[in-house]
Tab-separated table of C-alpha atoms in Angstrom:
chain	number	residue	atom	x	y	z
A	1	UNK	CA	105.107	94.960	99.977
A	2	UNK	CA	104.352	98.609	99.989
A	3	UNK	CA	106.010	98.974	103.438
A	4	UNK	CA	109.140	97.374	102.402
A	5	UNK	CA	109.148	99.346	99.535
A	6	UNK	CA	109.400	96.824	97.250
A	7	UNK	CA	106.577	98.911	94.464
A	8	UNK	CA	106.847	96.951	91.690
A	9	UNK	CA	105.841	94.397	93.685
A	10	UNK	CA	103.080	95.650	95.632
A	11	UNK	CA	101.995	97.105	92.329
A	12	UNK	CA	101.397	94.115	90.876
A	13	UNK	CA	99.287	93.303	93.312
A	14	UNK	CA	97.509	96.181	93.926
A	15	UNK	CA	96.079	95.600	89.992
A	16	UNK	CA	95.561	92.193	90.407
A	17	UNK	CA	93.433	93.428	93.866
A	18	UNK	CA	91.890	95.976	91.672
A	19	UNK	CA	90.632	94.247	88.790
A	20	UNK	CA	88.819	92.346	91.093
A	21	UNK	CA	87.249	95.239	92.999
A	22	UNK	CA	87.187	98.386	90.852
A	23	UNK	CA	85.399	100.537	93.231
A	24	UNK	CA	87.639	100.030	96.201
A	25	UNK	CA	88.704	103.838	96.651
A	26	UNK	CA	90.845	102.188	99.388
A	27	UNK	CA	92.761	99.804	96.604
A	28	UNK	CA	92.806	102.905	94.371
A	29	UNK	CA	94.572	105.253	96.250
A	30	UNK	CA	97.210	102.196	96.738
A	31	UNK	CA	97.321	101.714	93.327
A	32	UNK	CA	97.750	105.577	92.260
A	33	UNK	CA	101.012	105.122	95.112
A	34	UNK	CA	102.571	102.511	93.977
A	35	UNK	CA	102.554	104.136	90.432
A	36	UNK	CA	103.898	107.387	91.414
A	37	UNK	CA	106.599	105.103	93.558
A	38	UNK	CA	107.452	103.761	90.370
A	39	UNK	CA	107.556	106.882	88.214
A	40	UNK	CA	104.487	105.970	86.170
A	41	UNK	CA	102.281	109.882	87.289
A	42	UNK	CA	99.996	109.554	84.588
A	43	UNK	CA	98.160	106.518	85.871
A	44	UNK	CA	99.082	108.003	89.502
A	45	UNK	CA	96.868	110.920	88.543
A	46	UNK	CA	94.060	108.482	87.053
A	47	UNK	CA	94.162	106.427	90.215
A	48	UNK	CA	94.001	109.007	92.830
A	49	UNK	CA	90.828	110.877	90.726
A	50	UNK	CA	89.046	107.461	90.187
A	51	UNK	CA	89.572	107.157	94.469
A	52	UNK	CA	88.639	110.646	94.951
A	53	UNK	CA	85.140	109.952	92.711
A	54	UNK	CA	84.758	107.016	94.972
A	55	UNK	CA	85.343	108.321	97.870
A	56	UNK	CA	85.295	112.124	98.038
A	57	UNK	CA	85.118	112.821	101.563
A	58	UNK	CA	87.895	110.278	102.488
A	59	UNK	CA	90.973	112.149	103.882
A	60	UNK	CA	93.872	110.182	103.521
A	61	UNK	CA	92.895	109.718	99.907
A	62	UNK	CA	92.487	113.691	99.814
A	63	UNK	CA	95.840	114.348	101.541
A	64	UNK	CA	97.773	111.951	98.914
A	65	UNK	CA	96.022	113.681	96.416
A	66	UNK	CA	96.916	116.956	97.380
A	67	UNK	CA	100.828	116.053	97.934
A	68	UNK	CA	100.692	114.404	94.579
A	69	UNK	CA	98.994	117.095	92.845
A	70	UNK	CA	101.606	119.414	94.471
A	71	UNK	CA	105.051	117.247	93.457
A	72	UNK	CA	103.044	117.100	90.062
A	73	UNK	CA	102.801	120.862	89.170
A	74	UNK	CA	105.985	121.734	90.382
A	75	UNK	CA	107.439	119.089	88.308
A	76	UNK	CA	105.813	120.172	85.189
A	77	UNK	CA	107.113	123.637	86.013
A	78	UNK	CA	110.082	122.904	86.003
A	79	UNK	CA	109.464	120.764	82.767
A	80	UNK	CA	110.599	117.695	84.775
A	81	UNK	CA	108.385	115.283	82.485
A	82	UNK	CA	105.667	114.946	83.813
A	83	UNK	CA	102.994	114.595	80.282
A	84	UNK	CA	100.331	113.629	81.303
A	85	UNK	CA	97.223	117.283	81.871
A	86	UNK	CA	97.716	118.843	85.431
A	87	UNK	CA	95.669	117.740	88.056
A	88	UNK	CA	93.008	119.655	89.141
A	89	UNK	CA	93.739	121.930	92.769
A	90	UNK	CA	91.887	119.966	95.808
A	91	UNK	CA	90.552	121.780	98.871
A	92	UNK	CA	92.176	121.139	101.533
A	93	UNK	CA	91.770	117.906	103.496
A	94	UNK	CA	89.386	117.835	105.978
A	95	UNK	CA	90.323	116.822	110.123
A	96	UNK	CA	90.709	113.218	110.858
A	97	UNK	CA	87.655	112.821	113.568
B	1	UNK	CA	89.327	118.992	142.257
B	2	UNK	CA	90.176	117.266	139.588
B	3	UNK	CA	88.526	117.586	136.755
B	4	UNK	CA	87.597	115.587	133.356
B	5	UNK	CA	89.169	116.154	129.688
B	6	UNK	CA	85.988	115.720	127.302
B	7	UNK	CA	87.386	112.742	125.674
B	8	UNK	CA	87.283	115.434	121.916
B	9	UNK	CA	89.732	117.806	123.514
B	10	UNK	CA	92.013	115.108	125.037
B	11	UNK	CA	92.467	113.817	121.343
B	12	UNK	CA	92.760	117.299	119.516
B	13	UNK	CA	95.735	118.093	122.080
B	14	UNK	CA	97.434	114.828	121.288
B	15	UNK	CA	96.789	115.093	117.321
B	16	UNK	CA	98.563	118.677	117.691
B	17	UNK	CA	101.049	117.196	119.556
B	18	UNK	CA	101.445	114.861	117.107
B	19	UNK	CA	101.392	111.806	119.202
B	20	UNK	CA	98.193	110.122	117.771
B	21	UNK	CA	98.478	106.799	116.207
B	22	UNK	CA	97.408	106.732	112.427
B	23	UNK	CA	94.085	104.996	112.153
B	24	UNK	CA	93.747	101.123	111.923
B	25	UNK	CA	94.551	100.374	108.179
B	26	UNK	CA	96.447	102.983	107.064
B	27	UNK	CA	100.029	103.647	107.398
B	28	UNK	CA	102.184	106.611	106.193
B	29	UNK	CA	105.035	105.536	103.811
B	30	UNK	CA	108.461	107.188	102.342
B	31	UNK	CA	108.502	107.367	98.809
B	32	UNK	CA	111.445	108.446	96.859
B	33	UNK	CA	110.346	109.908	93.398
B	34	UNK	CA	111.676	110.435	90.310
B	35	UNK	CA	112.330	114.157	88.890
B	36	UNK	CA	113.205	113.497	85.011
B	37	UNK	CA	115.397	115.801	83.842
B	38	UNK	CA	115.046	119.013	82.123
B	39	UNK	CA	116.685	117.338	78.557
B	40	UNK	CA	115.944	113.723	77.239
B	41	UNK	CA	119.442	112.565	77.261
B	42	UNK	CA	120.223	108.989	76.630
B	43	UNK	CA	123.549	109.572	78.928
B	44	UNK	CA	125.761	108.134	75.896
B	45	UNK	CA	125.727	112.034	74.406
B	46	UNK	CA	128.906	113.886	73.735
B	47	UNK	CA	128.858	117.219	75.463
B	48	UNK	CA	130.758	120.152	74.894
B	49	UNK	CA	131.045	123.464	76.871
B	50	UNK	CA	131.149	126.575	74.791
B	51	UNK	CA	132.564	129.816	76.275
B	52	UNK	CA	130.217	131.505	79.201
B	53	UNK	CA	129.538	135.331	78.648
B	54	UNK	CA	130.454	137.206	82.054
B	55	UNK	CA	128.165	139.725	83.128
B	56	UNK	CA	130.003	141.415	85.755
B	57	UNK	CA	133.085	140.687	87.890
B	58	UNK	CA	132.007	142.126	90.814
B	59	UNK	CA	129.720	144.767	91.965
B	60	UNK	CA	132.222	146.569	94.621
B	61	UNK	CA	134.888	148.437	92.986
B	62	UNK	CA	137.059	148.475	96.205
B	63	UNK	CA	137.728	144.850	95.824
B	64	UNK	CA	137.689	144.817	91.474
B	65	UNK	CA	141.585	144.156	91.367
B	66	UNK	CA	141.040	141.232	93.694
B	67	UNK	CA	138.500	140.010	92.400
B	68	UNK	CA	139.966	140.055	88.194
B	69	UNK	CA	142.187	137.209	89.490
B	70	UNK	CA	139.027	135.018	89.063
B	71	UNK	CA	138.230	134.013	85.541
B	72	UNK	CA	134.474	133.573	85.915
B	73	UNK	CA	133.873	132.115	82.599
B	74	UNK	CA	137.126	129.464	83.194
B	75	UNK	CA	136.809	128.091	86.180
B	76	UNK	CA	132.853	127.587	85.776
B	77	UNK	CA	133.333	125.825	82.957
B	78	UNK	CA	136.304	123.600	84.314
B	79	UNK	CA	133.710	122.971	87.444
B	80	UNK	CA	130.986	122.123	84.867
B	81	UNK	CA	132.853	120.003	82.871
B	82	UNK	CA	134.571	118.273	85.597
B	83	UNK	CA	130.970	117.995	87.583
B	84	UNK	CA	129.329	115.901	84.247
B	85	UNK	CA	132.048	113.866	83.643
B	86	UNK	CA	132.106	112.487	87.071
B	87	UNK	CA	128.167	112.553	87.625
B	88	UNK	CA	126.832	111.620	84.246
B	89	UNK	CA	127.815	109.140	81.503
B	90	UNK	CA	127.946	111.985	79.332
B	91	UNK	CA	131.516	112.244	77.278
B	92	UNK	CA	132.384	115.834	78.230
B	93	UNK	CA	134.446	116.731	74.363
B	94	UNK	CA	137.333	119.494	74.503
B	95	UNK	CA	136.337	122.909	73.583
B	96	UNK	CA	139.172	124.186	70.659
B	97	UNK	CA	140.871	127.158	72.934
B	98	UNK	CA	140.675	129.869	70.059
B	99	UNK	CA	136.736	129.673	70.069
B	100	UNK	CA	135.210	133.007	70.682
B	101	UNK	CA	131.773	133.823	70.655
B	102	UNK	CA	129.835	136.052	67.790
B	103	UNK	CA	127.991	137.695	70.236
B	104	UNK	CA	127.855	139.480	73.445
B	105	UNK	CA	123.893	139.442	74.207
B	106	UNK	CA	122.655	135.788	74.854
B	107	UNK	CA	119.656	136.549	72.511
B	108	UNK	CA	121.762	136.739	69.718
B	109	UNK	CA	123.832	133.865	70.978
B	110	UNK	CA	120.286	131.576	70.933
B	111	UNK	CA	119.598	132.637	67.790
B	112	UNK	CA	122.603	131.979	65.663
B	113	UNK	CA	122.096	128.172	64.324
B	114	UNK	CA	124.297	128.649	61.690
B	115	UNK	CA	127.392	129.523	64.367
B	116	UNK	CA	126.536	126.520	66.555
B	117	UNK	CA	126.412	124.020	64.072
B	118	UNK	CA	129.533	124.692	62.305
B	119	UNK	CA	130.956	124.281	66.258
B	120	UNK	CA	128.823	121.340	66.746
B	121	UNK	CA	130.754	120.140	63.622
B	122	UNK	CA	134.240	121.255	64.842
B	123	UNK	CA	133.815	119.763	68.253
B	124	UNK	CA	131.863	116.627	66.969
B	125	UNK	CA	129.501	117.207	69.833
B	126	UNK	CA	125.816	116.201	69.853
B	127	UNK	CA	124.446	119.375	72.584
B	128	UNK	CA	126.754	122.356	73.248
B	129	UNK	CA	126.496	124.200	76.412
B	130	UNK	CA	126.539	128.252	76.538
B	131	UNK	CA	125.381	131.357	78.383
B	132	UNK	CA	126.127	134.158	81.012
B	133	UNK	CA	127.862	133.642	84.090
B	134	UNK	CA	127.687	136.655	86.763
B	135	UNK	CA	129.133	136.740	90.429
B	136	UNK	CA	129.004	139.644	92.473
B	137	UNK	CA	130.798	140.671	96.061
B	138	UNK	CA	129.539	142.968	98.654
B	139	UNK	CA	131.365	144.225	101.736
B	140	UNK	CA	128.659	144.884	103.666
B	141	UNK	CA	128.680	146.345	107.685
B	142	UNK	CA	126.376	148.166	110.367
B	143	UNK	CA	125.465	148.193	113.422
B	144	UNK	CA	123.467	145.818	115.693
B	145	UNK	CA	122.489	146.311	119.251
B	146	UNK	CA	123.296	144.107	121.728
B	147	UNK	CA	123.315	143.563	125.871
B	148	UNK	CA	126.437	142.964	127.887
B	149	UNK	CA	126.808	142.845	131.117
B	150	UNK	CA	128.847	145.207	132.781
B	151	UNK	CA	131.838	143.295	134.645
B	152	UNK	CA	132.324	145.960	137.005
B	153	UNK	CA	128.791	146.343	138.330
B	154	UNK	CA	127.207	143.499	136.850
B	155	UNK	CA	124.484	144.810	135.370
B	156	UNK	CA	123.286	144.387	131.943
B	157	UNK	CA	123.527	147.034	129.227
B	158	UNK	CA	122.783	147.944	125.598
B	159	UNK	CA	125.605	148.913	123.181
B	160	UNK	CA	126.319	149.635	119.689
B	161	UNK	CA	128.568	146.718	117.606
B	162	UNK	CA	129.796	147.084	114.020
B	163	UNK	CA	128.733	143.988	112.147
B	164	UNK	CA	130.682	143.396	109.052
B	165	UNK	CA	130.193	140.423	105.643
B	166	UNK	CA	130.438	139.192	102.315
B	167	UNK	CA	127.453	138.517	100.703
B	168	UNK	CA	128.496	136.310	97.541
B	169	UNK	CA	126.301	135.718	94.596
B	170	UNK	CA	126.467	133.611	92.034
B	171	UNK	CA	123.673	133.357	88.994
B	172	UNK	CA	124.011	131.668	85.875
B	173	UNK	CA	121.788	130.977	82.578
B	174	UNK	CA	122.833	127.495	80.658
B	175	UNK	CA	121.927	127.562	77.585
B	176	UNK	CA	121.325	124.292	75.865
B	177	UNK	CA	122.294	124.029	72.171
B	178	UNK	CA	121.532	120.867	69.609
B	179	UNK	CA	124.633	120.699	67.751
B	180	UNK	CA	123.328	118.943	64.769
B	181	UNK	CA	120.581	121.680	63.999
B	182	UNK	CA	121.864	124.819	65.815
B	183	UNK	CA	118.536	124.742	67.494
B	184	UNK	CA	118.098	125.935	71.013
B	185	UNK	CA	117.156	123.233	73.455
B	186	UNK	CA	116.750	125.431	76.552
B	187	UNK	CA	117.200	128.334	78.923
B	188	UNK	CA	117.686	127.590	82.335
B	189	UNK	CA	118.802	129.986	85.174
B	190	UNK	CA	120.322	129.467	88.605
B	191	UNK	CA	121.110	131.986	91.383
B	192	UNK	CA	122.499	130.929	94.756
B	193	UNK	CA	123.649	133.812	97.714
B	194	UNK	CA	125.500	132.991	100.753
B	195	UNK	CA	126.775	135.387	103.494
B	196	UNK	CA	130.442	135.282	105.237
B	197	UNK	CA	130.190	136.870	108.455
B	198	UNK	CA	133.836	138.879	108.068
B	199	UNK	CA	134.506	141.841	105.840
B	200	UNK	CA	136.647	140.471	102.514
B	201	UNK	CA	136.174	137.065	103.091
B	202	UNK	CA	138.005	134.916	100.185
B	203	UNK	CA	135.796	135.169	96.932
B	204	UNK	CA	137.490	131.447	95.224
B	205	UNK	CA	135.928	130.277	98.655
B	206	UNK	CA	132.868	131.735	97.929
B	207	UNK	CA	132.375	130.974	94.344
B	208	UNK	CA	132.931	127.496	95.225
B	209	UNK	CA	130.676	127.682	97.615
B	210	UNK	CA	127.932	128.862	95.529
B	211	UNK	CA	128.640	126.434	92.792
B	212	UNK	CA	128.333	123.331	95.274
B	213	UNK	CA	125.025	124.711	96.517
B	214	UNK	CA	124.046	124.866	92.754
B	215	UNK	CA	125.711	121.247	91.945
B	216	UNK	CA	121.722	119.553	92.094
B	217	UNK	CA	119.936	121.956	89.836
B	218	UNK	CA	122.836	122.113	87.332
B	219	UNK	CA	122.947	118.145	87.484
B	220	UNK	CA	119.339	118.129	87.381
B	221	UNK	CA	119.087	119.087	83.977
B	222	UNK	CA	121.137	115.918	82.465
B	223	UNK	CA	120.360	113.171	85.545
B	224	UNK	CA	117.145	111.903	87.109
B	225	UNK	CA	117.135	112.923	90.433
B	226	UNK	CA	114.929	111.790	93.735
B	227	UNK	CA	112.525	113.655	95.755
B	228	UNK	CA	111.453	112.445	99.153
B	229	UNK	CA	107.563	112.291	99.884
B	230	UNK	CA	105.163	110.845	102.373
B	231	UNK	CA	101.708	109.353	101.336
B	232	UNK	CA	99.241	107.470	102.899
B	233	UNK	CA	98.523	103.398	102.285
B	234	UNK	CA	95.449	101.309	103.344
B	235	UNK	CA	96.372	97.689	104.697
């Protein structure tokens, strides 16, 4: 679903899966991306933070979070929407082994 | 003798060339992220464009006569009205021709709530726009060094050539006002610069090139825009 860009469908499935495995960082990451794609930045931020909490060293999650933080901060600075607190800066992602 | 490269070096080289596929189980996808507008409009509002202050017509006195032909306020308002009526669902209400601004400073304009309430009642608009526009034309010239090949002896020489250009700078501050309360909603500034590779290039063409460049940003005040971004998703 996500590969085809059907983000609302993908979100529904990720939410179901995350309810079954709430401690899976990859699922939290996917959930965050789906929230972002559907415009829910507040829940995307929460899901990214949860994913990082579960897997603080995971490169792809860190990269996603860094990109999200950039978008989110720019959107806030421009006064566009975003109503959740700004994400904390993250260190640059580790190189892929 | 052929030496085998260590695997790590090979991988690093491939990674640097961008040739390493993502790890199995992860793919990169493109998102189109919405950027909500500056102003929370439902899309059905009635908007009216009041006159804009003109900060300066030109910074180059020699070209003043030509640029004086451009009525910057009228051109900008006509362009903005067309943009808003075509690209948003808002209704653009005509501003009466006899409307005069009560001040020549933006700060005083923004604070004059009773004037804007009165204008809102007169036009029947929900939103009023005003602000300051500035358009500067600068003719520039200078010398640069370039190489040329002599047709006589075939050798390469350097020479100084005169380079002339025209710079166009458009600067606008848009002030949005709630027509019912007269309160200021936002003040946003946009600026665009263009350069044409000849002296005394056409000002109107320069002005509209500046305006077309700013179109997305101006629309972003009122309508949702999109931005593309890459994200990793686990399979």
